[in-house]
Amino acid sequence: MTSQSEKVNENEIGEIDTLNAICRQAKAEGKLSGKNLTELYDLFGQRFTKALEVLKENRVKKYTFRPSNRVVWIVVGRERDYLIMAEAEFCTCDDFYFRVLDKKIHICYHLLAQKIARNLGWYAPVEENDELHESLMDEWKKATT
Ligand SMILES: [Zn+2]
């Protein structure tokens, strides 16, 4: 029992470590190599296909609020926007809520897309005034409750 749960944890750490290593490499080279693409697909399968779609359609947005310089990452979805807490590796989507918290998958495709976007600069920068921070955050969080 114990050894099995340890094994699951090892696999999860492997997934995120490999992703971070690929991101670092991609950042240094300024692109995802063919090898990176294969590795990511092997690791994440459909989640990576969906993340690539997000990246191709430029649906990752980095909001910077002025003058506080608070940063909020958003992935624009088909029906709603998803709020990404990059540092906490948290996303407001159902996939994250039901599966990541249940330890069935480590990260959702929004987080996957955001990580790649941040490392390669494949996002749309948006600047907003601090006055709008609260109302926008309410809007983004609303969908989850
Ligand atoms: Zn998500």
Tab-separated table of C-alpha atoms and ligand atoms in Angstrom:
chain	number	residue	atom	x	y	z
A	1	MET	CA	0.000	0.000	0.000
A	2	THR	CA	2.616	2.510	1.091
A	3	SER	CA	5.071	1.575	-1.614
A	4	GLN	CA	2.363	1.923	-4.247
A	5	SER	CA	1.461	5.472	-3.242
A	6	GLU	CA	5.136	6.369	-3.190
A	7	LYS	CA	5.422	5.093	-6.699
A	8	VAL	CA	2.516	7.292	-7.844
A	9	ASN	CA	4.230	10.299	-6.324
A	10	GLU	CA	7.441	9.488	-8.129
A	11	ASN	CA	5.599	9.401	-11.424
A	12	GLU	CA	3.996	12.753	-10.775
A	13	ILE	CA	7.279	14.350	-9.872
A	14	GLY	CA	8.734	12.851	-13.036
A	15	GLU	CA	6.046	14.466	-15.170
A	16	ILE	CA	6.505	17.967	-13.827
A	17	ASP	CA	10.303	17.704	-13.721
A	18	THR	CA	10.471	16.588	-17.311
A	19	LEU	CA	8.149	19.410	-18.330
A	20	ASN	CA	10.277	21.972	-16.485
A	21	ALA	CA	13.439	20.583	-18.064
A	22	ILE	CA	11.891	20.794	-21.543
A	23	CYS	CA	10.702	24.346	-20.829
A	24	ARG	CA	14.197	25.397	-19.776
A	25	GLN	CA	15.683	23.879	-22.901
A	26	ALA	CA	13.031	25.466	-25.130
A	27	LYS	CA	13.631	28.834	-23.494
A	28	ALA	CA	17.365	28.609	-24.143
A	29	GLU	CA	16.777	27.692	-27.775
A	30	GLY	CA	13.809	30.018	-28.270
A	31	LYS	CA	11.687	27.218	-29.690
A	32	LEU	CA	10.373	23.730	-29.131
A	33	SER	CA	12.522	21.267	-31.037
A	34	GLY	CA	11.103	18.208	-32.745
A	35	LYS	CA	12.515	16.147	-29.896
A	36	ASN	CA	10.772	18.374	-27.326
A	37	LEU	CA	7.474	17.989	-29.187
A	38	THR	CA	7.798	14.212	-29.176
A	39	GLU	CA	8.704	14.145	-25.498
A	40	LEU	CA	5.792	16.374	-24.568
A	41	TYR	CA	3.394	14.305	-26.610
A	42	ASP	CA	4.659	11.080	-25.032
A	43	LEU	CA	4.252	12.599	-21.600
A	44	PHE	CA	0.916	14.382	-21.934
A	45	GLY	CA	-0.814	12.969	-25.022
A	46	GLN	CA	-4.115	14.726	-25.694
A	47	ARG	CA	-3.381	17.328	-23.051
A	48	PHE	CA	-0.380	18.453	-25.077
A	49	THR	CA	-2.390	18.504	-28.322
A	50	LYS	CA	-4.904	20.797	-26.646
A	51	ALA	CA	-2.171	22.964	-25.136
A	52	LEU	CA	-0.607	23.382	-28.583
A	53	GLU	CA	-3.963	24.497	-29.952
A	54	VAL	CA	-4.163	27.137	-27.209
A	55	LEU	CA	-0.641	28.320	-28.048
A	56	LYS	CA	-1.256	28.430	-31.811
A	57	GLU	CA	-4.395	30.484	-31.282
A	58	ASN	CA	-2.568	32.822	-28.904
A	59	ARG	CA	-5.075	32.209	-26.123
A	60	VAL	CA	-2.661	32.634	-23.205
A	61	LYS	CA	-2.864	36.150	-21.792
A	62	LYS	CA	-0.602	37.778	-19.286
A	63	TYR	CA	-2.353	40.606	-17.474
A	64	THR	CA	-0.116	43.100	-15.736
A	65	PHE	CA	-1.898	45.490	-13.444
A	66	ARG	CA	-0.449	48.972	-13.007
A	67	PRO	CA	0.955	50.519	-10.984
A	68	SER	CA	1.172	47.514	-8.606
A	69	ASN	CA	2.714	45.209	-11.288
A	70	ARG	CA	0.518	42.325	-10.157
A	71	VAL	CA	0.501	39.610	-12.792
A	72	VAL	CA	-2.432	37.363	-13.646
A	73	TRP	CA	-2.317	34.597	-16.261
A	74	ILE	CA	-5.469	33.729	-18.177
A	75	VAL	CA	-6.180	31.034	-20.737
A	76	VAL	CA	-9.071	31.995	-22.955
A	77	GLY	CA	-11.352	29.002	-23.372
A	78	ARG	CA	-14.271	28.263	-25.693
A	79	GLU	CA	-16.875	29.028	-23.073
A	80	ARG	CA	-15.009	30.916	-20.416
A	81	ASP	CA	-11.630	32.142	-19.310
A	82	TYR	CA	-9.434	30.149	-16.951
A	83	LEU	CA	-7.448	31.754	-14.197
A	84	ILE	CA	-3.992	30.267	-13.710
A	85	MET	CA	-2.103	30.611	-10.458
A	86	ALA	CA	1.289	29.989	-11.985
A	87	GLU	CA	3.264	29.838	-8.760
A	88	ALA	CA	0.799	27.514	-7.045
A	89	GLU	CA	0.340	25.478	-10.254
A	90	PHE	CA	-3.382	25.914	-9.889
A	91	CYS	CA	-6.070	26.336	-12.534
A	92	THR	CA	-9.785	27.111	-12.241
A	93	CYS	CA	-10.966	24.520	-14.785
A	94	ASP	CA	-13.052	21.428	-13.986
A	95	ASP	CA	-10.307	19.189	-15.241
A	96	PHE	CA	-7.978	20.563	-12.636
A	97	TYR	CA	-10.574	20.528	-9.903
A	98	PHE	CA	-11.777	16.988	-10.376
A	99	ARG	CA	-8.749	15.209	-11.687
A	100	VAL	CA	-5.663	17.020	-10.488
A	101	LEU	CA	-6.920	17.256	-6.937
A	102	ASP	CA	-7.858	13.614	-7.199
A	103	LYS	CA	-4.245	12.903	-8.268
A	104	LYS	CA	-5.345	11.282	-11.488
A	105	ILE	CA	-3.356	13.738	-13.569
A	106	HIS	CA	-0.782	16.194	-12.463
A	107	ILE	CA	-1.552	19.257	-14.536
A	108	CYS	CA	-4.327	20.326	-16.902
A	109	TYR	CA	-3.668	21.515	-20.430
A	110	HIS	CA	-4.177	25.182	-19.469
A	111	LEU	CA	-1.272	24.975	-17.032
A	112	LEU	CA	0.738	23.085	-19.606
A	113	ALA	CA	0.059	25.823	-22.189
A	114	GLN	CA	0.831	28.578	-19.687
A	115	LYS	CA	4.169	27.042	-18.728
A	116	ILE	CA	5.254	26.741	-22.339
A	117	ALA	CA	3.897	30.221	-23.152
A	118	ARG	CA	5.768	31.819	-20.268
A	119	ASN	CA	9.058	30.210	-21.232
A	120	LEU	CA	8.811	30.967	-24.935
A	121	GLY	CA	7.036	34.309	-24.767
A	122	TRP	CA	4.076	32.882	-26.702
A	123	TYR	CA	1.437	34.917	-24.914
A	124	ALA	CA	-0.522	38.110	-25.399
A	125	PRO	CA	0.489	40.802	-22.922
A	126	VAL	CA	-2.370	42.906	-21.556
A	127	GLU	CA	-1.978	45.926	-19.341
A	128	GLU	CA	-4.780	47.000	-17.044
A	129	ASN	CA	-5.219	49.554	-14.340
A	130	ASP	CA	-5.205	48.306	-10.745
A	131	GLU	CA	-8.728	49.662	-10.357
A	132	LEU	CA	-9.954	46.853	-12.573
A	133	HIS	CA	-8.087	44.090	-10.721
A	134	GLU	CA	-10.830	43.251	-8.272
A	135	SER	CA	-13.718	43.146	-10.727
A	136	LEU	CA	-11.727	41.092	-13.232
A	137	MET	CA	-10.621	38.636	-10.542
A	138	ASP	CA	-14.240	38.269	-9.419
A	139	GLU	CA	-15.228	37.549	-12.983
A	140	TRP	CA	-12.482	34.934	-13.452
A	141	LYS	CA	-13.136	33.227	-10.128
A	142	LYS	CA	-16.905	33.220	-10.490
A	143	ALA	CA	-17.021	30.303	-12.872
A	144	THR	CA	-15.541	27.955	-10.297
A	145	THR	CA	-18.042	28.460	-7.516
B	1	ZN	ZN	-7.024	24.090	-16.395
